[in-house]
PDB file of C-alpha atoms in Angstrom:
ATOM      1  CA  UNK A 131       0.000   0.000   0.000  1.00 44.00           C
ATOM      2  CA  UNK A 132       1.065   3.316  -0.827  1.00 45.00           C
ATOM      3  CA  UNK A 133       0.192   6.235   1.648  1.00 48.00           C
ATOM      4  CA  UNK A 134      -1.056   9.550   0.793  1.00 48.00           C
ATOM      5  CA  UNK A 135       2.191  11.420   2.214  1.00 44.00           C
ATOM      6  CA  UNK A 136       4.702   9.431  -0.234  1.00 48.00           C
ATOM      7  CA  UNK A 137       2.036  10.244  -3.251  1.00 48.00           C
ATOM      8  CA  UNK A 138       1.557  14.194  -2.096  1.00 51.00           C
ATOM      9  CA  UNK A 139       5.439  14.556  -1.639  1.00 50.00           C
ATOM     10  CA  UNK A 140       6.103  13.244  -5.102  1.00 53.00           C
ATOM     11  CA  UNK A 141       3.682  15.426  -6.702  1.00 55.00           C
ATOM     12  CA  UNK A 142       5.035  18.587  -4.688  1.00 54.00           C
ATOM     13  CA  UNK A 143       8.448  17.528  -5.977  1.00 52.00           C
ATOM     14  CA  UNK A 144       7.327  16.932  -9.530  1.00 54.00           C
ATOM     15  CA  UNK A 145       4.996  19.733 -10.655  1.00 51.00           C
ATOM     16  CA  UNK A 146       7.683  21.941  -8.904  1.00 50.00           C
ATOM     17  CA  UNK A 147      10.175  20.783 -10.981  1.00 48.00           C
ATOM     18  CA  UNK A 148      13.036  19.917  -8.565  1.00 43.00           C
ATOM     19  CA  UNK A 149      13.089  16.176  -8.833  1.00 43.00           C
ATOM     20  CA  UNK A 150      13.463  16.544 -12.707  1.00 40.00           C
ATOM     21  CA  UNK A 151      15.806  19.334 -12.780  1.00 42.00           C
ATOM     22  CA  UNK A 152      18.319  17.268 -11.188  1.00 53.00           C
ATOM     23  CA  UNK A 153      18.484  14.566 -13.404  1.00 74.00           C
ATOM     24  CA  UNK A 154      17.770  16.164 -17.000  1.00 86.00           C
ATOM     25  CA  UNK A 155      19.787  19.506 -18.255  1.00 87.00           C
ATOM     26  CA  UNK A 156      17.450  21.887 -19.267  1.00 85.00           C
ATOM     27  CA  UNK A 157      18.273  22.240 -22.528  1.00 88.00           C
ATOM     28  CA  UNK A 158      17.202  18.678 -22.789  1.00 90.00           C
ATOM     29  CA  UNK A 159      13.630  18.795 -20.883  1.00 90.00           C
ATOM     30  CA  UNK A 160      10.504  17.968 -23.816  1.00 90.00           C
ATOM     31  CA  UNK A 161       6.995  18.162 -22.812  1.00 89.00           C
ATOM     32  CA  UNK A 162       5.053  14.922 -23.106  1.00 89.00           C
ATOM     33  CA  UNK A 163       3.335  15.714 -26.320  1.00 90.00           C
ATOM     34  CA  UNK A 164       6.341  15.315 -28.058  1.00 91.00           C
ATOM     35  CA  UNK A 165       6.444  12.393 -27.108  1.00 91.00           C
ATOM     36  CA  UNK A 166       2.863  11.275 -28.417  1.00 90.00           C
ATOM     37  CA  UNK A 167       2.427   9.745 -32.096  1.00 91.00           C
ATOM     38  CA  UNK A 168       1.089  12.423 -34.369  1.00 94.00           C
ATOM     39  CA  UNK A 169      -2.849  11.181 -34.118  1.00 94.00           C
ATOM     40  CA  UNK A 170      -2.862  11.556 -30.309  1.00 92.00           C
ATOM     41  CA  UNK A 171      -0.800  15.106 -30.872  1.00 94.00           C
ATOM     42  CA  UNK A 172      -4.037  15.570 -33.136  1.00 96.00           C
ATOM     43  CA  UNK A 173      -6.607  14.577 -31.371  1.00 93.00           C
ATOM     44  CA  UNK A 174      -5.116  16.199 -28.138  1.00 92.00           C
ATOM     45  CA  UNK A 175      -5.184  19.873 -29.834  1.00 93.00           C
ATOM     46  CA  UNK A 176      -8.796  19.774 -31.099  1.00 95.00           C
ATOM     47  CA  UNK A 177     -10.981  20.799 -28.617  1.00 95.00           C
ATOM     48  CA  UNK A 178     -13.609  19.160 -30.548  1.00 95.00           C
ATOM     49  CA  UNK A 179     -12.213  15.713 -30.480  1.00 95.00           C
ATOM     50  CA  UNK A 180     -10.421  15.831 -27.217  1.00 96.00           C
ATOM     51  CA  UNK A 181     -12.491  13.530 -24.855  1.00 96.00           C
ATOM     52  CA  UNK A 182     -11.078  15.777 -21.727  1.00 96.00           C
ATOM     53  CA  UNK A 183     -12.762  18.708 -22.621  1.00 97.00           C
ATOM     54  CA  UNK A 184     -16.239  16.999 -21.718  1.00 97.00           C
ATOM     55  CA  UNK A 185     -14.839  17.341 -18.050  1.00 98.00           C
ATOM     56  CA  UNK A 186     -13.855  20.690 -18.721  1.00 98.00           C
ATOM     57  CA  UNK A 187     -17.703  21.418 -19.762  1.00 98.00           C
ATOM     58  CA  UNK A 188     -18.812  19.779 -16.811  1.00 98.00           C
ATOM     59  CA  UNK A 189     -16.358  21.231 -14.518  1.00 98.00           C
ATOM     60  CA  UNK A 190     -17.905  25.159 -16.336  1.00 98.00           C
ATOM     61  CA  UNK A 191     -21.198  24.135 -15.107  1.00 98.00           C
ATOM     62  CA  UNK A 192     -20.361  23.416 -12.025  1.00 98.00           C
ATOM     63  CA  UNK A 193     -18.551  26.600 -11.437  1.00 98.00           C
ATOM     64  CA  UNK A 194     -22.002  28.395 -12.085  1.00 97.00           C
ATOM     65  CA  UNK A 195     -24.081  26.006  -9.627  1.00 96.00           C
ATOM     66  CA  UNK A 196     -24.966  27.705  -6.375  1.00 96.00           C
ATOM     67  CA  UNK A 197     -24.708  24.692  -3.649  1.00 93.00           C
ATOM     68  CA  UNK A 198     -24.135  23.930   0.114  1.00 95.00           C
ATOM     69  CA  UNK A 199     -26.068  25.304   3.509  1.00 96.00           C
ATOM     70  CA  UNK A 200     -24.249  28.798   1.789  1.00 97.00           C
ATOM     71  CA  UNK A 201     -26.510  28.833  -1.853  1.00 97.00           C
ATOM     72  CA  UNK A 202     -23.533  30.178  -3.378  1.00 96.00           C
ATOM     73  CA  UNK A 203     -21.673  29.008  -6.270  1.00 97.00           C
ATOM     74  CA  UNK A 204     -18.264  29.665  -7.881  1.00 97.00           C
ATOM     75  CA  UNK A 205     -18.772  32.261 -10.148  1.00 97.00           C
ATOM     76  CA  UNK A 206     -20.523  34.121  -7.126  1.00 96.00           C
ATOM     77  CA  UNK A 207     -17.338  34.504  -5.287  1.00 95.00           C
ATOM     78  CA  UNK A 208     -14.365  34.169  -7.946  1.00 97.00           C
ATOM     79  CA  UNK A 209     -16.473  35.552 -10.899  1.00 97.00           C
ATOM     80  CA  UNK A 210     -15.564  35.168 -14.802  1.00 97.00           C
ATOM     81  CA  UNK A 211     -13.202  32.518 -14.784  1.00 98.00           C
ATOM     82  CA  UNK A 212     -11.754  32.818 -17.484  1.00 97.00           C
ATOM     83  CA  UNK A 213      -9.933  36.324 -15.980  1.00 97.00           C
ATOM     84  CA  UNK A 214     -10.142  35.297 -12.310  1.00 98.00           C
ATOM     85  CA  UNK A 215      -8.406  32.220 -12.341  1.00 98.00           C
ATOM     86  CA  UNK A 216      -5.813  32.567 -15.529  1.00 97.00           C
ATOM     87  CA  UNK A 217      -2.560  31.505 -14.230  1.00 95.00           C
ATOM     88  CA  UNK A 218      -4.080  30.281 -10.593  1.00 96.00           C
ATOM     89  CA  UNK A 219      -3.125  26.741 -11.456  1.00 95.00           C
ATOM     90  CA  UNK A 220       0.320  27.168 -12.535  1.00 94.00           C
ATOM     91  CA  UNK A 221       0.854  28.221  -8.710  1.00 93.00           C
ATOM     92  CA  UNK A 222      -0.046  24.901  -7.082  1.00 94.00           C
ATOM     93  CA  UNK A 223       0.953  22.954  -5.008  1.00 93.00           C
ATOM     94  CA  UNK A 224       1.057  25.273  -2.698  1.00 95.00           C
ATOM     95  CA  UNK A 225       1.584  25.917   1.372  1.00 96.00           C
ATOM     96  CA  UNK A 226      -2.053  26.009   3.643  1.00 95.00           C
ATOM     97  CA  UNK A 227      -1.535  27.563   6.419  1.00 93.00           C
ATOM     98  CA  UNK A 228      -4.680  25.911   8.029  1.00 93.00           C
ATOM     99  CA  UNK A 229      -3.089  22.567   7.525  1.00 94.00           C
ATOM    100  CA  UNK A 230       0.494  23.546   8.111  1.00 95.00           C
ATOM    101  CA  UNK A 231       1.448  21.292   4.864  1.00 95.00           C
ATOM    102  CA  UNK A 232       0.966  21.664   0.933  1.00 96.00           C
ATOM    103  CA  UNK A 233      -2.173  21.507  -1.134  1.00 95.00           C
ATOM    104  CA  UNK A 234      -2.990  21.136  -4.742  1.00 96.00           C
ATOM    105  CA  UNK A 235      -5.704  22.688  -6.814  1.00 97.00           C
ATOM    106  CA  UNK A 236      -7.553  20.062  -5.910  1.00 97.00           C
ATOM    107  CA  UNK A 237      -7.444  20.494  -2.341  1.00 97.00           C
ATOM    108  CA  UNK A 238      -7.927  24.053  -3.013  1.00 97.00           C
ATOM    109  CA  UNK A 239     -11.169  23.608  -4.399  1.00 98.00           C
ATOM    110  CA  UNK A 240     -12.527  21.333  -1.759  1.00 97.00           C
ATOM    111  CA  UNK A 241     -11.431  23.838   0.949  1.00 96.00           C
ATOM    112  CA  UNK A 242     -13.309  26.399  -0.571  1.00 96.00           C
ATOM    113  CA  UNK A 243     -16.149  23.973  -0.800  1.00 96.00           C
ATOM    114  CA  UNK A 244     -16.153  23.695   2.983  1.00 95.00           C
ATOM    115  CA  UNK A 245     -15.350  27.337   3.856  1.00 94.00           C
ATOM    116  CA  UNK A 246     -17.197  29.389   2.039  1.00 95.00           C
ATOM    117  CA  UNK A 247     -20.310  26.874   0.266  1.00 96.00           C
ATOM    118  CA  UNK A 248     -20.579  25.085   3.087  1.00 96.00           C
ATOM    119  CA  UNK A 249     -20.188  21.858   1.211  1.00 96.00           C
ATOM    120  CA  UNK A 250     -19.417  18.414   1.609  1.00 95.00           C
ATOM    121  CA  UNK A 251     -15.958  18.199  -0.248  1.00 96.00           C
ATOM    122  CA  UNK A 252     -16.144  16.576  -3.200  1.00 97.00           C
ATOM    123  CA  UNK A 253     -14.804  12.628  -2.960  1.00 97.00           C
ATOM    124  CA  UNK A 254     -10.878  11.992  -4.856  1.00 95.00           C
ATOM    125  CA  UNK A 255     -11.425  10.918  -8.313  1.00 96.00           C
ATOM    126  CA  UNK A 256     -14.964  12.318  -8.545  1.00 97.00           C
ATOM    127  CA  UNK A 257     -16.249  13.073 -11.792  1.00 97.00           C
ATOM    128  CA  UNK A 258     -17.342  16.437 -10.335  1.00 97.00           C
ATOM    129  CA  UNK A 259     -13.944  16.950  -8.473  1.00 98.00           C
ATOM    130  CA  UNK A 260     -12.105  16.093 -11.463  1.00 98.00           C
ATOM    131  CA  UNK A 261     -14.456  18.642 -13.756  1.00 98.00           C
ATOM    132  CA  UNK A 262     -13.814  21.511 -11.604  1.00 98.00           C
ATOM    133  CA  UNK A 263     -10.233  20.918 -11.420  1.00 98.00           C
ATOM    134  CA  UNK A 264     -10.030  20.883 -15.382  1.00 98.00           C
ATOM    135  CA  UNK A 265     -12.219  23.830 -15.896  1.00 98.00           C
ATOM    136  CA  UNK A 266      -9.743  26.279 -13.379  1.00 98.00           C
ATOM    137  CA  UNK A 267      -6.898  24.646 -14.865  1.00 97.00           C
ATOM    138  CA  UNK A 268      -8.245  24.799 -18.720  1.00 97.00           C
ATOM    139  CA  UNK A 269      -7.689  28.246 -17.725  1.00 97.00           C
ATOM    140  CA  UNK A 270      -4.124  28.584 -17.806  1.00 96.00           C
ATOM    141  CA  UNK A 271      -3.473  26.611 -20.454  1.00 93.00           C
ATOM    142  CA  UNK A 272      -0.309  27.323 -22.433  1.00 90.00           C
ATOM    143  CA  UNK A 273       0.739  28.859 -19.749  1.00 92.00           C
ATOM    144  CA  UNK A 274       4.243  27.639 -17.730  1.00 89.00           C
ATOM    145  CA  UNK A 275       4.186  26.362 -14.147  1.00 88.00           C
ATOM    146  CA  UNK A 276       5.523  28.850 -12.019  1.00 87.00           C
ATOM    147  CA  UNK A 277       7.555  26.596  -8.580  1.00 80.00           C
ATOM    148  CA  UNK A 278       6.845  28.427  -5.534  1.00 82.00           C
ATOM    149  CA  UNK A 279       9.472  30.004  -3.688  1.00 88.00           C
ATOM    150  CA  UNK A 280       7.910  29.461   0.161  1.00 93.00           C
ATOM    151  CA  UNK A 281      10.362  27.999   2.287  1.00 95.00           C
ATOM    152  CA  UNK A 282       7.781  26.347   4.042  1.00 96.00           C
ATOM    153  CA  UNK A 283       7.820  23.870   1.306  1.00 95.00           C
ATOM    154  CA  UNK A 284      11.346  23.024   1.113  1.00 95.00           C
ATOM    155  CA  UNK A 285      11.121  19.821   3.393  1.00 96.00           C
ATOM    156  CA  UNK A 286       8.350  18.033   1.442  1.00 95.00           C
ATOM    157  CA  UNK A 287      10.235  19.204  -2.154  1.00 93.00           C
ATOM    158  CA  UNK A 288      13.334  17.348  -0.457  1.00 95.00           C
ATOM    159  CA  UNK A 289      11.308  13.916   0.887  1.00 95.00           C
ATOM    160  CA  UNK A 290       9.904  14.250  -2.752  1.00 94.00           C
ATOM    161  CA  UNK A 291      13.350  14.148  -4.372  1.00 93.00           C
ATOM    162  CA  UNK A 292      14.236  11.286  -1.981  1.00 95.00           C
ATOM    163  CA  UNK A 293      11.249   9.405  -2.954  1.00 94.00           C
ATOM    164  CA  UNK A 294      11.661  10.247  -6.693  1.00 94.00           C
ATOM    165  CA  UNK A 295      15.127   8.662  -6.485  1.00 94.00           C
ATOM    166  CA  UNK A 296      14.673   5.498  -3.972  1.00 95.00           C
ATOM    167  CA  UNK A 297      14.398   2.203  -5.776  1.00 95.00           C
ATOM    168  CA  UNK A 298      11.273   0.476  -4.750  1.00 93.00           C
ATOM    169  CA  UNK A 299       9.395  -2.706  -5.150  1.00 91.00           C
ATOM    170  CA  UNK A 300      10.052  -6.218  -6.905  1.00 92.00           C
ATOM    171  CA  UNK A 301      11.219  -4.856  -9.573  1.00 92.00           C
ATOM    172  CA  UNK A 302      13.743  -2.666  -7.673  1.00 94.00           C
ATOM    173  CA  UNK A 303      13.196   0.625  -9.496  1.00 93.00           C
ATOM    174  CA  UNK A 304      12.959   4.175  -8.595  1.00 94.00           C
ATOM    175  CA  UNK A 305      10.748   7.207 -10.628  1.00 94.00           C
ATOM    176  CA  UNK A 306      14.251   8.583 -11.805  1.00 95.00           C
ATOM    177  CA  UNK A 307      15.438   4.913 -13.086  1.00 94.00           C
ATOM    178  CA  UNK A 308      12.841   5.442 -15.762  1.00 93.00           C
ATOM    179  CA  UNK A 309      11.862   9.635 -16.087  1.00 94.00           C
ATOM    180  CA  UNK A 310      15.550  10.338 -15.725  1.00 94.00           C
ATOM    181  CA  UNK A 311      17.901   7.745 -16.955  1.00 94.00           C
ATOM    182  CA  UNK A 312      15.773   6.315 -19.483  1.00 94.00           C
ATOM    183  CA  UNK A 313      13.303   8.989 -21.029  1.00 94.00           C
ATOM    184  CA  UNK A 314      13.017   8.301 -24.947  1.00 93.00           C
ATOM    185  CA  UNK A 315      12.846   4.328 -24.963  1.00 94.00           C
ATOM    186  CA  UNK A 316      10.367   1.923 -24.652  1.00 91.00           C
ATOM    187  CA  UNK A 317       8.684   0.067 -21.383  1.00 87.00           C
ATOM    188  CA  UNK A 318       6.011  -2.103 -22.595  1.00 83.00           C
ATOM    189  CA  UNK A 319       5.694  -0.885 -26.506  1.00 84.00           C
ATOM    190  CA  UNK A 320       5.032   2.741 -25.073  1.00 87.00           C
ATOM    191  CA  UNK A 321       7.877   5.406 -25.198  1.00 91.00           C
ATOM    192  CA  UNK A 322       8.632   6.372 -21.456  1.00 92.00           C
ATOM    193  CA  UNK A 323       8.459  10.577 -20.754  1.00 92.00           C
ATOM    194  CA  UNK A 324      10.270  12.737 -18.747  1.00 92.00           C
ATOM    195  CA  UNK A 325       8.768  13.801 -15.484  1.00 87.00           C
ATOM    196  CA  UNK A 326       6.498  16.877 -16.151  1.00 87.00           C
ATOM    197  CA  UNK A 327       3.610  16.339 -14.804  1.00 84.00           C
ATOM    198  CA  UNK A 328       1.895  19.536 -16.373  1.00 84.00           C
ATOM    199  CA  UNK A 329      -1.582  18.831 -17.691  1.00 87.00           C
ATOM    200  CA  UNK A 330      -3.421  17.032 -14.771  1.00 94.00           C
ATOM    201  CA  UNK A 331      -6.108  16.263 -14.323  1.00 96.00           C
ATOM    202  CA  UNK A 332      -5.967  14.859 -17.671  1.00 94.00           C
ATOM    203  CA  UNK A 333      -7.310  12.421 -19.768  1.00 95.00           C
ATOM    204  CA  UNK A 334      -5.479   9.033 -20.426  1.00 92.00           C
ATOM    205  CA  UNK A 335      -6.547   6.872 -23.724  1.00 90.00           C
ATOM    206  CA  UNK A 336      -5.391   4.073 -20.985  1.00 90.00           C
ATOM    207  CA  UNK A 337      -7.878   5.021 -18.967  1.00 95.00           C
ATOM    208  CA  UNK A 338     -11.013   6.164 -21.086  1.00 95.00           C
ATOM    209  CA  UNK A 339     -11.329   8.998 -18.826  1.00 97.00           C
ATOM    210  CA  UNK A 340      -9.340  11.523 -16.672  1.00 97.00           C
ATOM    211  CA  UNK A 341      -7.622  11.307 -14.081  1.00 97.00           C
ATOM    212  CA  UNK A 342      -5.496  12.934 -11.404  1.00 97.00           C
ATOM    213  CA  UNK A 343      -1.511  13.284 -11.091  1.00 95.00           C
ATOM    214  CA  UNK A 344      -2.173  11.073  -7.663  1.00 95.00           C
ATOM    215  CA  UNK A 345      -3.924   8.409  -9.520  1.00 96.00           C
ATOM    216  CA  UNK A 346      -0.849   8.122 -12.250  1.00 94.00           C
ATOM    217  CA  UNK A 347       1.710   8.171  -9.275  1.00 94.00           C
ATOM    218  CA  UNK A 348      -0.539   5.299  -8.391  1.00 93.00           C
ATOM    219  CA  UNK A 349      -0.274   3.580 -11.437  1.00 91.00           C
ATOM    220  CA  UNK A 350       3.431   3.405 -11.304  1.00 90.00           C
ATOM    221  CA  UNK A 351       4.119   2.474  -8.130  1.00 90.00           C
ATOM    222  CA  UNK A 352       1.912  -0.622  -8.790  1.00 91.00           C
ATOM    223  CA  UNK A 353       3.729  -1.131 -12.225  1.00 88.00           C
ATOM    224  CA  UNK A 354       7.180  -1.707  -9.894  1.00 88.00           C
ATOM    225  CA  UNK A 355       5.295  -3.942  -7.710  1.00 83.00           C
TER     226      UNK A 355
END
């Protein structure tokens, strides 16, 4: 089993780019697109084909639903958010103050739920959770992930970069044994990335639906058994 500390460290370290940045020069760092065949590069940039942008639809309705003991909704609080929240993802994770450790959008989201709707938070892999998260993140697409400079999350950046490079399971292999050493070749028939986790939530052909960064973490921790 795989707790939720050694999954949330690994993302901070990830999206913030410090696990990565140690292993590949930057000169060499390529998004994961260019690492797709050209049909999923295709089908990825038309919003009219791209299966994720149903979430993203479902995550703009939800944005202008009122809910909770609070009758309020999203857009009644954050407004047009397509102003409002351009650029807010490229900020997370970041440090909560209320929980004295790191949160992602995610979390973000579901805080606000319970603070200021007065909401149940929305369950981890929800359809509705996952929507939302897409739709604020849709948002600041194109733009670059900005790594926060709060010193309050240097110690879970550093048990990330531990994490990314420990060799684990059966199969004695560690995130940076495959994102780091190995990027470019092949692991079962499919061409192994570097590790930029950038787009998530996002939607996985593997999957037939989308999913969260935690939920791919997930995947590859079982993969090394």
């Amino acid at each position: 089993m795989h707790t939720p500390w050694r999954l949330a460290a690994l993302g901070v370290a990830a999206i913030c780019g410090i696990v990565s940045a140690a292993g590949i020069e930057n000169s060499a760092k390529r998004s994961g697109f260019d690492f797709m065949t050209p049909e999923t590069q295709a089908l990825q940039a038309d919003d009219t084909s791209n299966p994720g942008m149903l979430w993203v639809l479902q995550g703009e309705q939800l944005w202008q639903q009122a809910g909770g003991r609070a009758d309020v909704a999203c857009v009644g609080c954050h407004g047009d958010a397509s102003q409002t929240m351009r650029g807010v993802a490229t900020r997370y994770p970041a440090f909560d103050e209320a929980i004295g450790r790191p949160i992602d959008l995610a979390g973000r989201i579901n805080s606000c739920r319970a603070g200021r709707q007065q909401a149940e938070p929305l369950a981890p892999e929800s359809d509705a959770l996952l929507a939302l998260t897409a739709y604020v993140a849709h948002q600041s697409r194109g733009m670059p992930i900005i790594p926060a400079t709060d010193a309050r999350l240097a110690p879970f950046r550093d048990n990330g970069r531990r994490l990314f490079q420990s060799r684990i399971g059966q199969l004695n292999l560690s995130c940076a044994s495959c994102h780091d050493d190995n990027w470019g070749k092949r692991l079962g028939g499919s061409v192994i990335p570097q590790a930029h986790p950038t787009g998530y939530p996002l939607y996985r052909l593997e999957w037939q639906t989308v999913g969260s960064l935690q939920r791919r973490l997930r995947n590859c921790m079982i993969g090394v058994r």
